[in-house]
mmCIF file of C-alpha atoms in Angstrom:
data_model
loop_
_atom_site.group_PDB
_atom_site.id
_atom_site.type_symbol
_atom_site.label_atom_id
_atom_site.label_comp_id
_atom_site.label_asym_id
_atom_site.label_seq_id
_atom_site.Cartn_x
_atom_site.Cartn_y
_atom_site.Cartn_z
ATOM 1 C CA MET A 1 83.255 93.224 117.722
ATOM 2 C CA TYR A 2 80.471 94.521 115.503
ATOM 3 C CA GLY A 3 77.947 97.154 116.488
ATOM 4 C CA ARG A 4 79.715 98.482 119.582
ATOM 5 C CA ARG A 5 78.517 101.903 120.646
ATOM 6 C CA PHE A 6 80.737 104.761 121.762
ATOM 7 C CA TYR A 7 79.953 107.422 124.272
ATOM 8 C CA LYS A 8 81.793 110.491 125.489
ATOM 9 C CA ALA A 9 84.093 109.656 128.367
ATOM 10 C CA ALA A 10 83.409 112.982 130.116
ATOM 11 C CA PRO A 11 82.150 116.462 129.302
ATOM 12 C CA ALA A 12 84.502 118.581 127.232
ATOM 13 C CA HIS A 13 84.915 121.186 129.953
ATOM 14 C CA ILE A 14 86.383 118.511 132.233
ATOM 15 C CA LEU A 15 88.770 116.818 129.762
ATOM 16 C CA GLY A 16 89.677 119.924 127.819
ATOM 17 C CA SER A 17 88.729 118.228 124.509
ATOM 18 C CA PRO A 18 86.245 115.470 123.604
ATOM 19 C CA ARG A 19 87.487 111.922 124.055
ATOM 20 C CA TYR A 20 85.769 108.714 123.046
ATOM 21 C CA ARG A 21 85.794 105.252 124.473
ATOM 22 C CA CYS A 22 84.215 101.885 123.714
ATOM 23 C CA PHE A 23 83.447 98.942 125.942
ATOM 24 C CA SER A 24 87.127 97.938 125.793
ATOM 25 C CA SER A 25 87.866 100.960 128.064
ATOM 26 C CA LYS A 26 90.266 102.460 125.515
ATOM 27 C CA VAL A 27 89.993 106.198 125.063
ATOM 28 C CA TYR A 28 91.051 108.358 122.121
ATOM 29 C CA GLU A 29 90.758 111.929 120.955
ATOM 30 C CA PRO A 30 88.763 112.969 117.864
ATOM 31 C CA LEU A 31 90.710 111.615 114.916
ATOM 32 C CA ARG A 32 92.497 113.827 112.422
ATOM 33 C CA ILE A 33 93.157 111.251 109.716
ATOM 34 C CA LEU A 34 95.753 111.529 106.982
ATOM 35 C CA PHE A 35 94.540 109.026 104.368
ATOM 36 C CA CYS A 36 97.105 107.860 101.779
ATOM 37 C CA GLY A 37 95.690 105.937 98.806
ATOM 38 C CA SER A 38 95.677 105.468 95.061
ATOM 39 C CA ASP A 39 93.424 102.917 93.380
ATOM 40 C CA GLN A 40 89.811 101.765 93.469
ATOM 41 C CA PHE A 41 90.562 99.410 96.371
ATOM 42 C CA SER A 42 91.541 102.384 98.521
ATOM 43 C CA VAL A 43 88.489 104.376 97.384
ATOM 44 C CA THR A 44 86.186 101.920 99.181
ATOM 45 C CA SER A 45 88.010 102.463 102.491
ATOM 46 C CA LEU A 46 87.960 106.246 102.072
ATOM 47 C CA GLN A 47 84.238 106.258 101.373
ATOM 48 C CA ALA A 48 83.637 104.078 104.438
ATOM 49 C CA LEU A 49 85.649 106.478 106.630
ATOM 50 C CA GLN A 50 83.727 109.473 105.335
ATOM 51 C CA SER A 51 80.413 107.725 106.047
ATOM 52 C CA GLU A 52 81.654 106.870 109.535
ATOM 53 C CA ARG A 53 82.728 110.478 110.027
ATOM 54 C CA LYS A 54 79.219 111.718 109.303
ATOM 55 C CA ALA A 55 77.635 109.141 111.614
ATOM 56 C CA SER A 56 80.189 109.073 114.433
ATOM 57 C CA ASN A 57 79.186 112.206 116.378
ATOM 58 C CA GLY A 58 82.668 113.691 116.293
ATOM 59 C CA ARG A 59 84.903 110.623 116.596
ATOM 60 C CA ILE A 60 86.489 111.601 113.266
ATOM 61 C CA ALA A 61 87.279 115.299 113.228
ATOM 62 C CA SER A 62 88.825 115.525 109.761
ATOM 63 C CA ILE A 63 90.137 113.489 106.823
ATOM 64 C CA ASP A 64 92.894 114.752 104.543
ATOM 65 C CA VAL A 65 93.805 112.697 101.468
ATOM 66 C CA VAL A 66 97.298 112.190 100.039
ATOM 67 C CA CYS A 67 97.988 110.620 96.638
ATOM 68 C CA ARG A 68 100.424 110.727 93.749
ATOM 69 C CA PRO A 69 99.953 113.517 91.157
ATOM 70 C CA PRO A 70 98.422 112.808 87.712
ATOM 71 C CA LYS A 71 100.673 111.090 85.170
ATOM 72 C CA LEU A 72 100.927 111.371 81.411
ATOM 73 C CA THR A 73 99.760 108.150 79.757
ATOM 74 C CA ARG A 74 98.909 106.593 76.403
ATOM 75 C CA ARG A 75 100.906 106.973 73.213
ATOM 76 C CA TYR A 76 103.144 110.040 73.036
ATOM 77 C CA LEU A 77 102.195 110.774 76.681
ATOM 78 C CA LYS A 78 99.348 113.029 75.637
ATOM 79 C CA ASN A 79 96.727 112.125 78.251
ATOM 80 C CA LEU A 80 96.921 113.195 81.876
ATOM 81 C CA ARG A 81 95.381 110.556 84.144
ATOM 82 C CA GLU A 82 94.818 111.004 87.845
ATOM 83 C CA VAL A 83 94.505 108.155 90.317
ATOM 84 C CA PRO A 84 90.964 107.108 91.351
ATOM 85 C CA ILE A 85 91.423 108.237 94.963
ATOM 86 C CA ALA A 86 91.925 111.842 93.779
ATOM 87 C CA THR A 87 88.570 111.812 92.002
ATOM 88 C CA ALA A 88 86.912 110.263 95.060
ATOM 89 C CA ALA A 89 88.425 112.867 97.397
ATOM 90 C CA ARG A 90 87.083 115.700 95.241
ATOM 91 C CA ASN A 91 83.647 114.102 95.064
ATOM 92 C CA LEU A 92 83.633 113.772 98.853
ATOM 93 C CA ARG A 93 84.919 117.368 99.171
ATOM 94 C CA LEU A 94 87.920 116.329 101.223
ATOM 95 C CA PRO A 95 91.235 118.227 101.296
ATOM 96 C CA LEU A 96 93.567 116.663 98.690
ATOM 97 C CA HIS A 97 97.372 116.757 98.639
ATOM 98 C CA GLU A 98 99.116 115.398 95.526
ATOM 99 C CA ILE A 99 102.787 114.651 96.136
ATOM 100 C CA ASP A 100 105.424 112.515 94.424
ATOM 101 C CA THR A 101 107.637 112.237 97.501
ATOM 102 C CA PHE A 102 107.476 112.926 101.212
ATOM 103 C CA THR A 103 110.887 114.604 101.088
ATOM 104 C CA GLY A 104 110.462 118.164 102.258
ATOM 105 C CA TRP A 105 106.694 117.748 102.707
ATOM 106 C CA THR A 106 104.894 118.216 106.002
ATOM 107 C CA PRO A 107 101.160 117.597 106.473
ATOM 108 C CA PRO A 108 99.292 120.916 106.648
ATOM 109 C CA ILE A 109 97.282 119.475 109.528
ATOM 110 C CA SER A 110 98.696 117.684 112.554
ATOM 111 C CA PRO A 111 97.271 114.180 112.023
ATOM 112 C CA ASN A 112 96.950 111.840 114.956
ATOM 113 C CA LEU A 113 96.226 108.765 112.783
ATOM 114 C CA ILE A 114 97.700 107.766 109.423
ATOM 115 C CA VAL A 115 95.754 105.376 107.183
ATOM 116 C CA ALA A 116 97.470 103.888 104.112
ATOM 117 C CA VAL A 117 95.595 101.744 101.594
ATOM 118 C CA SER A 118 97.263 100.688 98.318
ATOM 119 C CA PHE A 119 99.504 103.738 98.509
ATOM 120 C CA GLY A 120 102.841 102.507 97.150
ATOM 121 C CA LEU A 121 105.108 104.926 99.014
ATOM 122 C CA LEU A 122 106.664 104.200 102.387
ATOM 123 C CA ILE A 123 105.362 106.822 104.776
ATOM 124 C CA PRO A 124 108.391 108.187 106.640
ATOM 125 C CA SER A 125 108.738 107.525 110.349
ATOM 126 C CA ARG A 126 108.819 111.257 111.112
ATOM 127 C CA ILE A 127 105.127 111.338 110.114
ATOM 128 C CA THR A 128 103.931 108.005 111.522
ATOM 129 C CA LEU A 129 105.766 108.407 114.834
ATOM 130 C CA ASP A 130 104.537 111.975 115.195
ATOM 131 C CA ALA A 131 100.922 110.771 114.896
ATOM 132 C CA LYS A 132 99.638 109.985 118.391
ATOM 133 C CA TYR A 133 97.904 106.772 117.282
ATOM 134 C CA GLY A 134 100.440 105.747 114.662
ATOM 135 C CA GLY A 135 99.229 104.315 111.390
ATOM 136 C CA LEU A 136 96.975 101.618 109.922
ATOM 137 C CA ASN A 137 97.164 99.736 106.635
ATOM 138 C CA VAL A 138 94.513 97.662 104.851
ATOM 139 C CA HIS A 139 96.126 94.815 102.879
ATOM 140 C CA PRO A 140 94.118 92.418 100.636
ATOM 141 C CA SER A 141 95.651 89.111 101.734
ATOM 142 C CA LEU A 142 96.049 86.986 104.833
ATOM 143 C CA LEU A 143 99.409 88.344 105.917
ATOM 144 C CA PRO A 144 102.135 87.223 106.112
ATOM 145 C CA GLU A 145 101.058 85.407 102.945
ATOM 146 C CA PHE A 146 101.365 87.590 99.813
ATOM 147 C CA SER A 147 103.049 90.549 101.433
ATOM 148 C CA GLY A 148 104.065 93.126 98.860
ATOM 149 C CA PRO A 149 102.510 95.510 96.335
ATOM 150 C CA ALA A 150 100.480 93.037 94.213
ATOM 151 C CA PRO A 151 98.609 90.593 96.511
ATOM 152 C CA LEU A 152 95.474 90.426 94.355
ATOM 153 C CA HIS A 153 97.464 89.512 91.236
ATOM 154 C CA HIS A 154 99.508 86.814 92.956
ATOM 155 C CA THR A 155 96.485 85.291 94.693
ATOM 156 C CA LEU A 156 94.978 84.681 91.258
ATOM 157 C CA LEU A 157 98.237 83.679 89.547
ATOM 158 C CA GLU A 158 98.802 81.026 92.208
ATOM 159 C CA GLY A 159 95.282 79.690 91.652
ATOM 160 C CA ARG A 160 94.261 80.248 95.281
ATOM 161 C CA LYS A 161 90.538 79.791 95.827
ATOM 162 C CA THR A 162 90.455 81.423 99.261
ATOM 163 C CA THR A 163 91.433 84.943 100.212
ATOM 164 C CA GLY A 164 91.081 87.495 102.972
ATOM 165 C CA VAL A 165 92.030 90.953 104.218
ATOM 166 C CA THR A 166 94.385 92.145 106.942
ATOM 167 C CA LEU A 167 94.426 95.339 109.012
ATOM 168 C CA GLN A 168 97.907 96.023 110.337
ATOM 169 C CA THR A 169 99.792 98.865 111.970
ATOM 170 C CA LEU A 170 102.284 100.804 109.867
ATOM 171 C CA HIS A 171 105.896 99.822 110.394
ATOM 172 C CA PRO A 172 108.205 102.868 110.422
ATOM 173 C CA THR A 173 110.773 101.432 107.996
ATOM 174 C CA GLN A 174 109.292 98.419 106.139
ATOM 175 C CA PHE A 175 106.208 97.451 104.167
ATOM 176 C CA ASP A 176 103.858 94.809 105.614
ATOM 177 C CA LYS A 177 105.799 94.311 108.840
ATOM 178 C CA GLY A 178 103.357 95.898 111.275
ATOM 179 C CA LYS A 179 101.265 94.249 113.963
ATOM 180 C CA ILE A 180 98.133 92.515 112.703
ATOM 181 C CA ILE A 181 95.179 93.871 114.680
ATOM 182 C CA ALA A 182 92.310 92.454 112.583
ATOM 183 C CA GLN A 183 92.086 89.796 109.897
ATOM 184 C CA THR A 184 89.666 87.610 108.001
ATOM 185 C CA PRO A 185 89.516 84.316 109.938
ATOM 186 C CA TYR A 186 91.880 81.676 108.533
ATOM 187 C CA PRO A 187 91.736 80.059 105.968
ATOM 188 C CA GLY A 188 89.813 82.989 104.486
ATOM 189 C CA ILE A 189 86.714 83.153 102.333
ATOM 190 C CA GLU A 190 86.152 81.097 99.206
ATOM 191 C CA HIS A 191 85.877 82.961 95.922
ATOM 192 C CA GLU A 192 85.390 82.334 92.213
ATOM 193 C CA ALA A 193 87.105 85.500 90.969
ATOM 194 C CA GLU A 194 89.142 85.176 87.783
ATOM 195 C CA THR A 195 90.267 88.783 87.302
ATOM 196 C CA VAL A 196 91.910 91.362 89.543
ATOM 197 C CA GLU A 197 88.835 93.564 89.277
ATOM 198 C CA GLU A 198 86.564 90.775 90.509
ATOM 199 C CA LEU A 199 88.829 89.966 93.442
ATOM 200 C CA ARG A 200 89.228 93.658 94.273
ATOM 201 C CA ASP A 201 85.454 94.145 94.362
ATOM 202 C CA LEU A 202 85.214 91.205 96.769
ATOM 203 C CA THR A 203 87.984 92.239 99.168
ATOM 204 C CA ALA A 204 87.608 96.048 99.189
ATOM 205 C CA PRO A 205 84.397 96.079 101.290
ATOM 206 C CA LEU A 206 85.939 93.546 103.683
ATOM 207 C CA GLY A 207 88.959 95.804 104.185
ATOM 208 C CA ALA A 208 86.790 98.873 104.713
ATOM 209 C CA GLU A 209 84.767 96.989 107.311
ATOM 210 C CA LEU A 210 87.892 95.948 109.242
ATOM 211 C CA LEU A 211 89.116 99.553 109.211
ATOM 212 C CA VAL A 212 85.863 101.093 110.442
ATOM 213 C CA ASN A 213 85.398 98.408 113.104
ATOM 214 C CA SER A 214 88.892 99.150 114.378
ATOM 215 C CA LEU A 215 87.861 102.753 114.966
ATOM 216 C CA ARG A 216 84.679 101.620 116.685
ATOM 217 C CA ASN A 217 86.404 99.192 119.048
ATOM 218 C CA ALA A 218 89.588 101.281 119.427
ATOM 219 C CA SER A 219 91.852 98.310 118.632
ATOM 220 C CA PHE A 220 94.374 100.748 117.109
ATOM 221 C CA VAL A 221 94.923 102.468 120.470
ATOM 222 C CA ALA A 222 97.909 101.254 122.501
ATOM 223 C CA PRO A 223 98.451 98.701 123.817
ATOM 224 C CA VAL A 224 97.759 97.001 120.493
ATOM 225 C CA GLN A 225 96.878 93.305 120.583
ATOM 226 C CA GLU A 226 98.184 91.199 117.691
ATOM 227 C CA VAL A 227 95.623 88.731 116.348
ATOM 228 C CA GLY A 228 97.136 87.311 113.122
ATOM 229 C CA TRP A 229 96.503 83.683 112.193
ATOM 230 C CA CYS A 230 100.244 82.984 111.861
ATOM 231 C CA GLY A 231 102.096 82.579 115.143
ATOM 232 C CA PRO A 232 105.499 84.210 115.736
ATOM 233 C CA ASP A 233 107.169 80.788 115.778
ATOM 234 C CA GLN A 234 106.403 80.234 112.084
ATOM 235 C CA SER A 235 109.124 81.214 109.632
ATOM 236 C CA SER A 236 108.195 84.021 107.227
ATOM 237 C CA THR A 237 110.266 82.349 104.485
ATOM 238 C CA ARG A 238 107.541 79.752 103.868
ATOM 239 C CA PHE A 239 105.076 82.395 102.685
ATOM 240 C CA LYS A 240 104.879 83.672 99.133
ATOM 241 C CA LYS A 241 105.658 87.273 98.326
ATOM 242 C CA ALA A 242 103.505 89.485 96.119
ATOM 243 C CA SER A 243 106.176 91.368 94.197
ATOM 244 C CA LYS A 244 105.340 94.097 91.700
ATOM 245 C CA ILE A 245 104.170 92.782 88.341
ATOM 246 C CA GLY A 246 106.639 93.574 85.560
ATOM 247 C CA PRO A 247 107.120 92.770 81.855
ATOM 248 C CA GLU A 248 108.995 89.559 82.629
ATOM 249 C CA ASP A 249 105.959 88.173 84.457
ATOM 250 C CA ARG A 250 104.102 88.315 81.121
ATOM 251 C CA HIS A 251 106.836 86.415 79.269
ATOM 252 C CA ILE A 252 105.411 83.031 78.300
ATOM 253 C CA ASP A 253 107.654 80.062 78.989
ATOM 254 C CA TRP A 254 106.200 77.627 76.467
ATOM 255 C CA ALA A 255 108.422 74.825 77.736
ATOM 256 C CA SER A 256 106.851 74.823 81.218
ATOM 257 C CA TRP A 257 103.580 76.798 81.189
ATOM 258 C CA SER A 258 100.462 74.701 80.721
ATOM 259 C CA ALA A 259 97.492 75.964 78.738
ATOM 260 C CA ASP A 260 95.623 76.668 81.985
ATOM 261 C CA GLU A 261 98.537 78.714 83.331
ATOM 262 C CA ILE A 262 98.746 80.754 80.134
ATOM 263 C CA LEU A 263 95.012 81.471 80.092
ATOM 264 C CA ARG A 264 95.094 82.372 83.780
ATOM 265 C CA CYS A 265 97.990 84.797 83.290
ATOM 266 C CA GLN A 266 96.191 86.263 80.309
ATOM 267 C CA ARG A 267 93.148 87.049 82.464
ATOM 268 C CA VAL A 268 95.173 88.444 85.358
ATOM 269 C CA ILE A 269 98.097 90.351 83.832
ATOM 270 C CA GLY A 270 97.790 90.066 80.009
ATOM 271 C CA PRO A 271 98.672 90.755 77.279
ATOM 272 C CA LEU A 272 101.423 88.133 77.259
ATOM 273 C CA TRP A 273 104.458 87.949 74.986
ATOM 274 C CA ASN A 274 107.410 85.816 73.928
ATOM 275 C CA PHE A 275 110.384 85.939 71.588
ATOM 276 C CA ALA A 276 110.245 84.185 68.235
ATOM 277 C CA GLU A 277 112.662 83.634 65.375
ATOM 278 C CA PHE A 278 111.697 85.006 61.981
ATOM 279 C CA LEU A 279 112.905 84.532 58.427
ATOM 280 C CA VAL A 280 112.800 87.268 55.782
ATOM 281 C CA GLN A 281 113.663 86.713 52.129
ATOM 282 C CA ASN A 282 114.815 89.650 50.026
ATOM 283 C CA LYS A 283 117.151 90.350 47.069
ATOM 284 C CA SER A 284 120.220 89.865 49.190
ATOM 285 C CA GLY A 285 119.034 86.461 50.408
ATOM 286 C CA GLU A 286 117.562 85.176 53.621
ATOM 287 C CA ARG A 287 117.862 86.933 56.945
ATOM 288 C CA ARG A 288 117.087 85.404 60.303
ATOM 289 C CA GLY A 289 116.418 87.336 63.463
ATOM 290 C CA THR A 290 114.456 87.479 66.656
ATOM 291 C CA THR A 291 111.375 89.523 67.371
ATOM 292 C CA ARG A 292 108.871 89.833 70.156
ATOM 293 C CA LEU A 293 105.342 88.554 69.638
ATOM 294 C CA ILE A 294 102.711 90.286 71.762
ATOM 295 C CA TRP A 295 99.522 88.262 72.054
ATOM 296 C CA GLU A 296 97.467 91.437 72.222
ATOM 297 C CA HIS A 297 93.998 89.926 72.592
ATOM 298 C CA GLY A 298 95.012 86.707 74.253
ATOM 299 C CA PHE A 299 94.038 83.137 73.361
ATOM 300 C CA ARG A 300 91.156 80.745 73.421
ATOM 301 C CA LEU A 301 91.526 77.045 74.043
ATOM 302 C CA LEU A 302 90.888 74.873 70.956
ATOM 303 C CA GLN A 303 88.073 72.520 71.906
ATOM 304 C CA GLU A 304 88.091 70.485 68.701
ATOM 305 C CA LYS A 305 90.532 67.656 68.136
ATOM 306 C CA CYS A 306 92.989 68.014 65.274
ATOM 307 C CA HIS A 307 95.938 66.151 63.755
ATOM 308 C CA ILE A 308 98.312 69.118 63.547
ATOM 309 C CA PHE A 309 101.577 68.594 65.411
ATOM 310 C CA PRO A 310 103.227 72.022 65.721
ATOM 311 C CA ALA A 311 106.343 72.354 67.818
ATOM 312 C CA ILE A 312 105.676 73.620 71.343
ATOM 313 C CA GLY A 313 105.359 77.400 71.288
ATOM 314 C CA GLN A 314 105.802 77.641 67.507
ATOM 315 C CA PRO A 315 102.819 79.391 65.851
ATOM 316 C CA ILE A 316 101.606 77.829 62.617
ATOM 317 C CA ILE A 317 98.917 78.862 60.148
ATOM 318 C CA VAL A 318 96.125 76.419 59.450
ATOM 319 C CA GLY A 319 93.714 76.799 56.505
ATOM 320 C CA LEU A 320 93.842 78.730 53.224
ATOM 321 C CA SER A 321 90.651 80.721 52.884
ATOM 322 C CA LYS A 322 90.034 83.862 54.901
ATOM 323 C CA THR A 323 87.157 82.211 56.712
ATOM 324 C CA THR A 324 89.189 79.202 57.868
ATOM 325 C CA LYS A 325 92.644 80.676 58.439
ATOM 326 C CA LYS A 326 93.763 80.395 62.045
ATOM 327 C CA VAL A 327 96.975 80.383 64.022
ATOM 328 C CA TYR A 328 97.624 77.440 66.302
ATOM 329 C CA VAL A 329 100.148 77.325 69.138
ATOM 330 C CA ARG A 330 100.777 74.089 71.002
ATOM 331 C CA THR A 331 101.476 74.111 74.744
ATOM 332 C CA CYS A 332 103.730 71.799 76.722
ATOM 333 C CA ASP A 333 100.738 69.847 78.074
ATOM 334 C CA GLY A 334 99.500 69.005 74.572
ATOM 335 C CA GLN A 335 96.724 71.596 74.330
ATOM 336 C CA VAL A 336 96.331 73.991 71.409
ATOM 337 C CA LEU A 337 95.721 77.714 71.850
ATOM 338 C CA VAL A 338 94.210 79.917 69.163
ATOM 339 C CA PRO A 339 95.164 83.620 69.273
ATOM 340 C CA ASN A 340 93.000 86.277 67.695
ATOM 341 C CA HIS A 341 95.195 89.305 67.055
ATOM 342 C CA ILE A 342 98.969 89.512 67.325
ATOM 343 C CA LYS A 343 101.282 92.471 67.522
ATOM 344 C CA ILE A 344 104.858 92.166 66.328
ATOM 345 C CA GLU A 345 107.035 94.562 68.302
ATOM 346 C CA GLY A 346 107.318 97.845 66.451
ATOM 347 C CA GLY A 347 104.297 97.120 64.263
ATOM 348 C CA ALA A 348 100.552 97.388 64.391
ATOM 349 C CA THR A 349 98.140 94.857 65.869
ATOM 350 C CA THR A 350 96.750 92.675 63.104
ATOM 351 C CA ALA A 351 95.032 89.352 62.472
ATOM 352 C CA GLY A 352 97.162 86.504 63.750
ATOM 353 C CA PHE A 353 97.848 84.809 60.425
ATOM 354 C CA ASN A 354 98.822 88.122 58.758
ATOM 355 C CA ALA A 355 101.347 88.897 61.491
ATOM 356 C CA ILE A 356 102.855 85.419 61.353
ATOM 357 C CA ARG A 357 103.178 85.268 57.551
ATOM 358 C CA ALA A 358 104.585 88.796 57.344
ATOM 359 C CA ARG A 359 107.618 87.747 59.357
ATOM 360 C CA GLY A 360 107.997 84.217 58.068
ATOM 361 C CA LEU A 361 107.260 82.769 61.467
ATOM 362 C CA ALA A 362 105.193 79.899 60.126
ATOM 363 C CA PRO A 363 104.992 77.877 56.910
ATOM 364 C CA ILE A 364 102.307 78.837 54.399
ATOM 365 C CA PRO A 365 99.848 75.924 54.163
ATOM 366 C CA SER A 366 99.480 74.228 50.795
ATOM 367 C CA ARG A 367 95.969 72.863 51.111
ATOM 368 C CA ASP A 368 92.699 73.857 52.698
ATOM 369 C CA ASN A 369 92.203 70.546 54.489
ATOM 370 C CA ASP A 370 95.064 71.255 56.886
ATOM 371 C CA LEU A 371 92.257 71.884 59.348
ATOM 372 C CA ASN A 372 90.854 68.506 60.350
ATOM 373 C CA VAL A 373 88.710 68.172 63.445
ATOM 374 C CA GLU A 374 88.378 64.403 63.287
ATOM 375 C CA GLY A 375 91.918 63.387 64.137
ATOM 376 C CA THR A 376 93.750 63.618 67.437
ATOM 377 C CA LEU A 377 96.548 65.875 68.441
#
C-alpha cells in the first residue's frame, strides 16, 4: 500500500487530458479538491494534501478550502476568532471560502473530489454527487465505534487505551455512514494520551497518511472496496456514539462518579459544575436557595489520610489560617478531592474557601486542628 508510484496512463494528446493510474489499474483525472475543515486535526490533512500536490507531478490540480466564518467570542463577544483551517489555508496560499451554510452556495470551481475533515456541516448531495469521485472523510476513531462529532473526547471519557483512524466515503445524507476504504488495523494503536490535544496530535498524522495513501493507490476510485474491521452482520447498536459535548456532560453526578471519573472528565472537557444549596442570613432571616458551583480550575486528589467525614458532594472548609484553609469534597468511592478556585454562577472566580463561605455552603470550622493527616477517612 505504501510507496506506490504513479505514471501517466497515456500522453495528453491521446487522452485529451492527463490521467493517472497506479498498480491497481485504476485511472483518474487530475484532482480538483474541495477541502472542508475547521480545527487543528483537519489542518494536518490539508498540509499533507498540499505537500502531495507539490510532489505529485500533476495528480492534484487544485485545492480550494471551505470553512465556517470567524465568530465573536469571549466576554461581551468582543473578539473575532477564525477557525485554524482558515489560517492554514492563507499560509498555504490556497483559495478560501468562508460560508455558514451551503444553501444557495455553489463551488466557484468544479471539484471532482470532496474531502471533509472535522467540518461539522453535512455537505449536500448536490455537491458530493456532482463530484466525479465523490467525497472522502477522515474520522479519528475505528468506525463504527464512536461515530459522531466528538470521537476524541469520548475515546478519553470512556477510558479507552487504544484508538485509530478511519477513511470513509461521504454519505449523501448522513454523517459517518459511508464505505470504509482504509482504517487503522483493529484493535488500533495503544496510547497514553490524557487530553484531547494529546490524542489529536497522535491521530492527526495517521489520518493524513490514510488520506494521501488513498490518492496514491486510487482506492477512492470506483469500484470502492470496503475494508472496515466490523463486518456487515454486526449490529451498529452495540457501538458507542460520540455525540457533541454539551454543558450537561460537565455536570458532576456525585452519587455515581468516582474520583477517577471526575478527574478524567476534568482533563478532557472541564471545567465541571454541579448545583448546590446555599444558606444566606440577613435582617429578614434565613434564605435557602440553589446555585451552580463551577469548579473553574478543577481538583487534585488528596493523597493524605484524614478523619473528616463530609457528605458525598458537599464541600466543607478545613482549617482556620489562610495557609491551611482548604475545601474538601468527598466522592462516592470514598476519595477526597481538593479544588483550588471556585466560581459561583454570576460571580467572580475566587479561592475555594472564600466562595463556599460567602454562600453559606459549608460550616465555618471552629478549630485549626480540623486538618488531621493521621486518621483515616
